[in-house]
Amino acid sequence: MALPDFLVIGAPKAGSTAVHDALVRHPELFLSTPKEPKYFMTDGATPRRGAHRGPSDAHSAREWIWRRDDYEALFDRAPTGTLRGESTPFYLWDSTAHRRIRETVPDVKLIAIIRDPVDRAYSNWTHLWCDGLETEPDFVTACRREPERVAAGFAPFWRYLELGKYGEQLQRLFDVFPREQVHVLRYKDLVDQPAKSLDAVCEFLCVEPGLIDGIPSSNMSGWANGGIVNSALRRTIRTGATLGAYTPPSLWRRAQAPLVRALRRERSIRPHLGIAARRELVEYFRADIGLLENVLGKPFHDWVGDSGRGTYAVRKS
């Protein structure tokens, strides 16, 4: 039986891809391809179509791995003696996944990466906007529309605000798993002290530290402006994604790539999030940040200020 020994469980747009790609380089670890099988978000059945009604959602849902045999096959090539893992950043948010993980691999180790929730939400919106899928050109307005999108059946990745409520998420997780099985890593520590942060992850997994000293910049992308041409490209991408729900996922991925490159052709810099926007969203998260401080016994007062921590690219430039 090939099942994971550890999981990188979240949060989306908080550095899970960088951690996954760094851990791949450790000789005592084996990580799955694809990175995000999303197996524990399913219940042994193909994802419900009604829960994937946003742009590109139905296409993306076809890539989820829901058969147990297919999931175990992801780890068949793991060399003897290595620890097996995968990285699905929605597991932290999905409380039903907590139960399924506990039932299937009760001793699994869990790595949760948390990021300033306003920065995370902005990065989430930016990702979908620059992929041509987001229809709302104003970030704060897109956040305000979240309840109606959830009601309409948009997939989890559209929950810009809800995905950043780590206090609630970790509280639910600790109701299912003992705390010693969970390693919580702050995004800012990963960026500011990558070697130290990765060594802490290795020590948590009980593998040799000091073998990976940095994180690759594998999840960075350029900004995509508005305008007539880009509006047309976005409509084409969304139409293609809808049709892609009826074709092999790899086929649409190949067709989409040149359209997204064209959308980002100007290589512009992502606009800075204004103070007024940040203050509005901080109020949404304030109570949960307080809950997170109680749950973890650590301060997160830097998350309620007027300036965020920014992106990896900006902070390393």
PDB file of C-alpha atoms in Angstrom, residues 33-258:
ATOM      1  CA  THR A  33       3.346  14.413  -9.698  1.00  0.00           C
ATOM      2  CA  PRO A  34       0.950  16.131 -10.035  1.00  0.00           C
ATOM      3  CA  LYS A  35       1.669  18.336  -7.041  1.00  0.00           C
ATOM      4  CA  GLU A  36      -2.014  18.782  -6.138  1.00  0.00           C
ATOM      5  CA  PRO A  37      -3.992  15.548  -6.588  1.00  0.00           C
ATOM      6  CA  LYS A  38      -6.780  16.836  -4.294  1.00  0.00           C
ATOM      7  CA  TYR A  39      -7.679  13.232  -3.444  1.00  0.00           C
ATOM      8  CA  PHE A  40      -8.867  13.935   0.102  1.00  0.00           C
ATOM      9  CA  MET A  41     -11.225  16.630  -1.175  1.00  0.00           C
ATOM     10  CA  THR A  42     -13.197  13.883  -2.895  1.00  0.00           C
ATOM     11  CA  ASP A  43     -15.141  11.071  -1.267  1.00  0.00           C
ATOM     12  CA  GLY A  44     -14.212   8.292  -3.654  1.00  0.00           C
ATOM     13  CA  ALA A  45     -16.295   9.816  -6.439  1.00  0.00           C
ATOM     14  CA  THR A  46     -15.723  12.286  -9.262  1.00  0.00           C
ATOM     15  CA  PRO A  47     -16.196  15.914  -8.105  1.00  0.00           C
ATOM     16  CA  ARG A  48     -19.770  17.169  -8.314  1.00  0.00           C
ATOM     17  CA  ARG A  49     -20.274  19.342 -11.350  1.00  0.00           C
ATOM     18  CA  GLY A  50     -22.606  21.657  -9.430  1.00  0.00           C
ATOM     19  CA  ALA A  51     -19.751  22.644  -7.111  1.00  0.00           C
ATOM     20  CA  HIS A  52     -17.527  23.774  -9.991  1.00  0.00           C
ATOM     21  CA  ARG A  53     -19.405  26.444 -11.902  1.00  0.00           C
ATOM     22  CA  GLY A  54     -16.882  29.274 -12.047  1.00  0.00           C
ATOM     23  CA  PRO A  55     -14.750  30.000 -15.118  1.00  0.00           C
ATOM     24  CA  SER A  56     -12.538  26.963 -15.833  1.00  0.00           C
ATOM     25  CA  ASP A  57     -13.808  25.128 -12.737  1.00  0.00           C
ATOM     26  CA  ALA A  58     -15.361  22.189 -14.574  1.00  0.00           C
ATOM     27  CA  HIS A  59     -12.192  21.730 -16.609  1.00  0.00           C
ATOM     28  CA  SER A  60      -9.960  21.850 -13.531  1.00  0.00           C
ATOM     29  CA  ALA A  61     -12.182  19.404 -11.629  1.00  0.00           C
ATOM     30  CA  ARG A  62     -11.450  16.770 -14.263  1.00  0.00           C
ATOM     31  CA  GLU A  63      -7.830  16.777 -13.081  1.00  0.00           C
ATOM     32  CA  TRP A  64      -8.729  15.805  -9.519  1.00  0.00           C
ATOM     33  CA  ILE A  65      -7.681  12.277  -8.568  1.00  0.00           C
ATOM     34  CA  TRP A  66     -10.572  10.553  -6.846  1.00  0.00           C
ATOM     35  CA  ARG A  67      -9.932   6.823  -7.317  1.00  0.00           C
ATOM     36  CA  ARG A  68      -7.951   5.218  -4.489  1.00  0.00           C
ATOM     37  CA  ASP A  69      -5.901   3.085  -6.888  1.00  0.00           C
ATOM     38  CA  ASP A  70      -4.926   6.129  -8.948  1.00  0.00           C
ATOM     39  CA  TYR A  71      -3.926   8.006  -5.820  1.00  0.00           C
ATOM     40  CA  GLU A  72      -1.753   5.187  -4.513  1.00  0.00           C
ATOM     41  CA  ALA A  73      -0.153   4.877  -7.946  1.00  0.00           C
ATOM     42  CA  LEU A  74       1.269   8.391  -7.517  1.00  0.00           C
ATOM     43  CA  PHE A  75       3.647   6.998  -4.884  1.00  0.00           C
ATOM     44  CA  ASP A  76       4.553   3.672  -6.522  1.00  0.00           C
ATOM     45  CA  ARG A  77       7.859   5.014  -7.822  1.00  0.00           C
ATOM     46  CA  ALA A  78       9.059   6.181  -4.416  1.00  0.00           C
ATOM     47  CA  PRO A  79      12.487   4.650  -3.686  1.00  0.00           C
ATOM     48  CA  THR A  80      12.616   2.284  -0.764  1.00  0.00           C
ATOM     49  CA  GLY A  81      13.122   4.121   2.498  1.00  0.00           C
ATOM     50  CA  THR A  82      11.982   7.530   1.316  1.00  0.00           C
ATOM     51  CA  LEU A  83       9.061   9.414   2.815  1.00  0.00           C
ATOM     52  CA  ARG A  84       6.172  10.007   0.417  1.00  0.00           C
ATOM     53  CA  GLY A  85       4.253  13.257   0.223  1.00  0.00           C
ATOM     54  CA  GLU A  86       1.963  15.475  -1.813  1.00  0.00           C
ATOM     55  CA  SER A  87       0.907  19.121  -1.668  1.00  0.00           C
ATOM     56  CA  THR A  88      -2.751  20.090  -1.960  1.00  0.00           C
ATOM     57  CA  PRO A  89      -3.102  23.546  -0.399  1.00  0.00           C
ATOM     58  CA  PHE A  90      -6.900  23.325  -0.092  1.00  0.00           C
ATOM     59  CA  TYR A  91      -6.721  20.577   2.537  1.00  0.00           C
ATOM     60  CA  LEU A  92      -6.245  23.161   5.302  1.00  0.00           C
ATOM     61  CA  TRP A  93      -9.488  24.912   4.348  1.00  0.00           C
ATOM     62  CA  ASP A  94     -11.538  21.755   3.708  1.00  0.00           C
ATOM     63  CA  SER A  95     -12.709  20.346   7.040  1.00  0.00           C
ATOM     64  CA  THR A  96     -14.150  17.246   5.325  1.00  0.00           C
ATOM     65  CA  ALA A  97     -10.638  16.544   4.038  1.00  0.00           C
ATOM     66  CA  HIS A  98      -9.381  16.591   7.640  1.00  0.00           C
ATOM     67  CA  ARG A  99     -11.672  13.685   8.492  1.00  0.00           C
ATOM     68  CA  ARG A 100     -10.804  11.701   5.357  1.00  0.00           C
ATOM     69  CA  ILE A 101      -7.081  12.156   5.945  1.00  0.00           C
ATOM     70  CA  ARG A 102      -7.434  11.009   9.546  1.00  0.00           C
ATOM     71  CA  GLU A 103      -9.397   7.923   8.508  1.00  0.00           C
ATOM     72  CA  THR A 104      -6.950   6.959   5.737  1.00  0.00           C
ATOM     73  CA  VAL A 105      -3.517   7.944   7.091  1.00  0.00           C
ATOM     74  CA  PRO A 106      -3.968   8.690  10.813  1.00  0.00           C
ATOM     75  CA  ASP A 107      -0.234   9.110  11.510  1.00  0.00           C
ATOM     76  CA  VAL A 108       0.471  11.428   8.574  1.00  0.00           C
ATOM     77  CA  LYS A 109       2.452  14.624   9.227  1.00  0.00           C
ATOM     78  CA  LEU A 110       0.879  17.869   8.070  1.00  0.00           C
ATOM     79  CA  ILE A 111       2.626  21.065   6.955  1.00  0.00           C
ATOM     80  CA  ALA A 112       0.508  24.229   6.933  1.00  0.00           C
ATOM     81  CA  ILE A 113       1.922  27.433   5.439  1.00  0.00           C
ATOM     82  CA  ILE A 114       0.103  30.624   6.356  1.00  0.00           C
ATOM     83  CA  ARG A 115       0.494  34.066   4.834  1.00  0.00           C
ATOM     84  CA  ASP A 116      -0.830  37.543   5.630  1.00  0.00           C
ATOM     85  CA  PRO A 117      -4.470  36.905   4.634  1.00  0.00           C
ATOM     86  CA  VAL A 118      -4.884  40.177   2.727  1.00  0.00           C
ATOM     87  CA  ASP A 119      -1.686  39.565   0.749  1.00  0.00           C
ATOM     88  CA  ARG A 120      -2.805  35.988   0.144  1.00  0.00           C
ATOM     89  CA  ALA A 121      -6.226  37.095  -1.112  1.00  0.00           C
ATOM     90  CA  TYR A 122      -4.680  39.696  -3.427  1.00  0.00           C
ATOM     91  CA  SER A 123      -2.267  37.104  -4.808  1.00  0.00           C
ATOM     92  CA  ASN A 124      -5.189  34.707  -5.331  1.00  0.00           C
ATOM     93  CA  TRP A 125      -7.175  37.319  -7.278  1.00  0.00           C
ATOM     94  CA  THR A 126      -4.046  38.311  -9.240  1.00  0.00           C
ATOM     95  CA  HIS A 127      -3.473  34.686 -10.232  1.00  0.00           C
ATOM     96  CA  LEU A 128      -6.955  34.306 -11.696  1.00  0.00           C
ATOM     97  CA  TRP A 129      -6.945  37.785 -13.260  1.00  0.00           C
ATOM     98  CA  CYS A 130      -3.612  37.161 -14.992  1.00  0.00           C
ATOM     99  CA  ASP A 131      -4.775  33.739 -16.169  1.00  0.00           C
ATOM    100  CA  GLY A 132      -7.718  35.448 -17.886  1.00  0.00           C
ATOM    101  CA  LEU A 133     -10.363  33.771 -15.734  1.00  0.00           C
ATOM    102  CA  GLU A 134     -11.361  36.528 -13.286  1.00  0.00           C
ATOM    103  CA  THR A 135     -14.070  38.797 -14.727  1.00  0.00           C
ATOM    104  CA  GLU A 136     -13.972  41.453 -11.997  1.00  0.00           C
ATOM    105  CA  PRO A 137     -11.138  43.966 -12.616  1.00  0.00           C
ATOM    106  CA  ASP A 138     -11.312  45.411  -9.103  1.00  0.00           C
ATOM    107  CA  PHE A 139      -9.885  43.240  -6.340  1.00  0.00           C
ATOM    108  CA  VAL A 140     -11.988  44.575  -3.466  1.00  0.00           C
ATOM    109  CA  THR A 141     -15.181  44.283  -5.521  1.00  0.00           C
ATOM    110  CA  ALA A 142     -14.267  40.681  -6.313  1.00  0.00           C
ATOM    111  CA  CYS A 143     -13.902  40.061  -2.568  1.00  0.00           C
ATOM    112  CA  ARG A 144     -17.299  41.630  -1.904  1.00  0.00           C
ATOM    113  CA  ARG A 145     -18.812  39.305  -4.503  1.00  0.00           C
ATOM    114  CA  GLU A 146     -17.501  36.202  -2.757  1.00  0.00           C
ATOM    115  CA  PRO A 147     -20.802  35.211  -1.061  1.00  0.00           C
ATOM    116  CA  GLU A 148     -22.725  35.288  -4.341  1.00  0.00           C
ATOM    117  CA  ARG A 149     -19.993  33.300  -6.070  1.00  0.00           C
ATOM    118  CA  VAL A 150     -20.009  30.664  -3.343  1.00  0.00           C
ATOM    119  CA  ALA A 151     -23.799  30.442  -3.645  1.00  0.00           C
ATOM    120  CA  ALA A 152     -23.435  30.061  -7.414  1.00  0.00           C
ATOM    121  CA  GLY A 153     -21.134  27.057  -6.991  1.00  0.00           C
ATOM    122  CA  PHE A 154     -17.714  28.535  -7.753  1.00  0.00           C
ATOM    123  CA  ALA A 155     -14.830  26.221  -6.814  1.00  0.00           C
ATOM    124  CA  PRO A 156     -12.729  26.783  -3.653  1.00  0.00           C
ATOM    125  CA  PHE A 157      -9.989  28.811  -5.367  1.00  0.00           C
ATOM    126  CA  TRP A 158     -12.442  31.704  -5.842  1.00  0.00           C
ATOM    127  CA  ARG A 159     -12.850  32.123  -2.068  1.00  0.00           C
ATOM    128  CA  TYR A 160     -10.356  34.941  -1.721  1.00  0.00           C
ATOM    129  CA  LEU A 161     -11.385  35.778   1.829  1.00  0.00           C
ATOM    130  CA  GLU A 162     -12.517  32.459   3.240  1.00  0.00           C
ATOM    131  CA  LEU A 163      -9.263  30.691   2.335  1.00  0.00           C
ATOM    132  CA  GLY A 164      -7.368  33.111   4.581  1.00  0.00           C
ATOM    133  CA  LYS A 165      -9.285  32.424   7.800  1.00  0.00           C
ATOM    134  CA  TYR A 166      -6.528  30.297   9.303  1.00  0.00           C
ATOM    135  CA  GLY A 167      -7.732  30.603  12.881  1.00  0.00           C
ATOM    136  CA  GLU A 168     -10.946  28.763  12.088  1.00  0.00           C
ATOM    137  CA  GLN A 169      -9.156  26.294   9.832  1.00  0.00           C
ATOM    138  CA  LEU A 170      -6.452  25.342  12.313  1.00  0.00           C
ATOM    139  CA  GLN A 171      -8.933  25.146  15.157  1.00  0.00           C
ATOM    140  CA  ARG A 172     -10.953  22.602  13.153  1.00  0.00           C
ATOM    141  CA  LEU A 173      -7.772  20.743  12.172  1.00  0.00           C
ATOM    142  CA  PHE A 174      -6.657  20.455  15.811  1.00  0.00           C
ATOM    143  CA  ASP A 175     -10.025  18.926  16.649  1.00  0.00           C
ATOM    144  CA  VAL A 176      -9.055  16.040  14.363  1.00  0.00           C
ATOM    145  CA  PHE A 177      -5.260  15.807  14.610  1.00  0.00           C
ATOM    146  CA  PRO A 178      -2.935  16.201  17.605  1.00  0.00           C
ATOM    147  CA  ARG A 179      -0.827  19.330  17.370  1.00  0.00           C
ATOM    148  CA  GLU A 180       2.431  17.411  17.305  1.00  0.00           C
ATOM    149  CA  GLN A 181       1.447  16.106  13.848  1.00  0.00           C
ATOM    150  CA  VAL A 182       1.106  19.629  12.443  1.00  0.00           C
ATOM    151  CA  HIS A 183       3.923  22.009  11.527  1.00  0.00           C
ATOM    152  CA  VAL A 184       2.800  25.604  10.943  1.00  0.00           C
ATOM    153  CA  LEU A 185       5.153  27.697   8.818  1.00  0.00           C
ATOM    154  CA  ARG A 186       4.799  31.439   8.200  1.00  0.00           C
ATOM    155  CA  TYR A 187       5.269  32.634   4.629  1.00  0.00           C
ATOM    156  CA  LYS A 188       7.372  35.585   5.778  1.00  0.00           C
ATOM    157  CA  ASP A 189       9.805  33.204   7.496  1.00  0.00           C
ATOM    158  CA  LEU A 190       9.993  31.082   4.365  1.00  0.00           C
ATOM    159  CA  VAL A 191      10.930  34.168   2.325  1.00  0.00           C
ATOM    160  CA  ASP A 192      13.200  35.857   4.869  1.00  0.00           C
ATOM    161  CA  GLN A 193      14.937  32.729   6.181  1.00  0.00           C
ATOM    162  CA  PRO A 194      14.419  29.969   3.601  1.00  0.00           C
ATOM    163  CA  ALA A 195      17.223  27.657   4.734  1.00  0.00           C
ATOM    164  CA  LYS A 196      16.185  27.854   8.405  1.00  0.00           C
ATOM    165  CA  SER A 197      12.514  27.342   7.503  1.00  0.00           C
ATOM    166  CA  LEU A 198      13.227  24.339   5.301  1.00  0.00           C
ATOM    167  CA  ASP A 199      15.498  22.820   7.962  1.00  0.00           C
ATOM    168  CA  ALA A 200      12.608  23.125  10.431  1.00  0.00           C
ATOM    169  CA  VAL A 201      10.370  21.257   7.986  1.00  0.00           C
ATOM    170  CA  CYS A 202      13.016  18.546   7.560  1.00  0.00           C
ATOM    171  CA  GLU A 203      13.408  18.175  11.309  1.00  0.00           C
ATOM    172  CA  PHE A 204       9.638  17.889  11.637  1.00  0.00           C
ATOM    173  CA  LEU A 205       9.689  15.100   9.024  1.00  0.00           C
ATOM    174  CA  CYS A 206      12.698  13.467  10.742  1.00  0.00           C
ATOM    175  CA  VAL A 207      14.960  13.672   7.687  1.00  0.00           C
ATOM    176  CA  GLU A 208      18.413  15.207   7.492  1.00  0.00           C
ATOM    177  CA  PRO A 209      18.424  19.024   7.572  1.00  0.00           C
ATOM    178  CA  GLY A 210      20.913  21.170   5.700  1.00  0.00           C
ATOM    179  CA  LEU A 211      20.447  19.539   2.300  1.00  0.00           C
ATOM    180  CA  ILE A 212      18.146  22.166   0.769  1.00  0.00           C
ATOM    181  CA  ASP A 213      19.099  25.777   1.309  1.00  0.00           C
ATOM    182  CA  GLY A 214      16.682  27.797  -0.781  1.00  0.00           C
ATOM    183  CA  ILE A 215      13.314  27.922  -2.452  1.00  0.00           C
ATOM    184  CA  PRO A 216      12.927  28.058  -6.232  1.00  0.00           C
ATOM    185  CA  SER A 217      10.960  30.894  -7.814  1.00  0.00           C
ATOM    186  CA  SER A 218       8.674  28.502  -9.664  1.00  0.00           C
ATOM    187  CA  ASN A 219       5.321  30.130  -8.975  1.00  0.00           C
ATOM    188  CA  MET A 220       5.923  33.721 -10.096  1.00  0.00           C
ATOM    189  CA  SER A 221       4.085  35.337 -12.986  1.00  0.00           C
ATOM    190  CA  GLY A 222       3.800  38.714 -14.648  1.00  0.00           C
ATOM    191  CA  TRP A 223       0.922  41.146 -14.503  1.00  0.00           C
ATOM    192  CA  ALA A 224      -1.758  41.338 -17.205  1.00  0.00           C
ATOM    193  CA  ASN A 225      -3.210  44.764 -17.952  1.00  0.00           C
ATOM    194  CA  GLY A 226      -6.744  45.573 -19.051  1.00  0.00           C
ATOM    195  CA  GLY A 227      -7.611  47.061 -22.429  1.00  0.00           C
ATOM    196  CA  ILE A 228      -9.525  45.980 -25.526  1.00  0.00           C
ATOM    197  CA  VAL A 229      -7.042  43.347 -26.709  1.00  0.00           C
ATOM    198  CA  ASN A 230      -6.694  41.739 -23.295  1.00  0.00           C
ATOM    199  CA  SER A 231     -10.449  41.791 -22.753  1.00  0.00           C
ATOM    200  CA  ALA A 232     -10.823  39.800 -25.961  1.00  0.00           C
ATOM    201  CA  LEU A 233      -8.093  37.406 -24.857  1.00  0.00           C
ATOM    202  CA  ARG A 234      -9.815  36.899 -21.518  1.00  0.00           C
ATOM    203  CA  ARG A 235     -13.137  36.091 -23.207  1.00  0.00           C
ATOM    204  CA  THR A 236     -11.351  33.607 -25.469  1.00  0.00           C
ATOM    205  CA  ILE A 237      -9.640  31.967 -22.491  1.00  0.00           C
ATOM    206  CA  ARG A 238     -12.896  31.647 -20.552  1.00  0.00           C
ATOM    207  CA  THR A 239     -14.738  30.242 -23.562  1.00  0.00           C
ATOM    208  CA  GLY A 240     -11.936  27.790 -24.197  1.00  0.00           C
ATOM    209  CA  ALA A 241     -11.907  26.738 -20.542  1.00  0.00           C
ATOM    210  CA  THR A 242     -15.641  25.976 -20.761  1.00  0.00           C
ATOM    211  CA  LEU A 243     -15.108  23.850 -23.856  1.00  0.00           C
ATOM    212  CA  GLY A 244     -12.061  22.330 -22.191  1.00  0.00           C
ATOM    213  CA  ALA A 245     -14.358  20.635 -19.703  1.00  0.00           C
ATOM    214  CA  TYR A 246     -15.222  18.197 -22.501  1.00  0.00           C
ATOM    215  CA  THR A 247     -11.685  17.530 -23.748  1.00  0.00           C
ATOM    216  CA  PRO A 248      -8.642  15.888 -22.142  1.00  0.00           C
ATOM    217  CA  PRO A 249      -7.259  18.356 -19.549  1.00  0.00           C
ATOM    218  CA  SER A 250      -3.776  18.253 -21.077  1.00  0.00           C
ATOM    219  CA  LEU A 251      -5.179  19.379 -24.428  1.00  0.00           C
ATOM    220  CA  TRP A 252      -6.697  22.550 -22.971  1.00  0.00           C
ATOM    221  CA  ARG A 253      -3.581  23.265 -20.923  1.00  0.00           C
ATOM    222  CA  ARG A 254      -1.536  23.297 -24.130  1.00  0.00           C
ATOM    223  CA  ALA A 255      -4.079  25.471 -25.943  1.00  0.00           C
ATOM    224  CA  GLN A 256      -4.339  27.895 -23.034  1.00  0.00           C
ATOM    225  CA  ALA A 257      -0.619  28.530 -22.584  1.00  0.00           C
ATOM    226  CA  PRO A 258      -0.020  30.806 -25.616  1.00  0.00           C
TER     227      PRO A 258
END
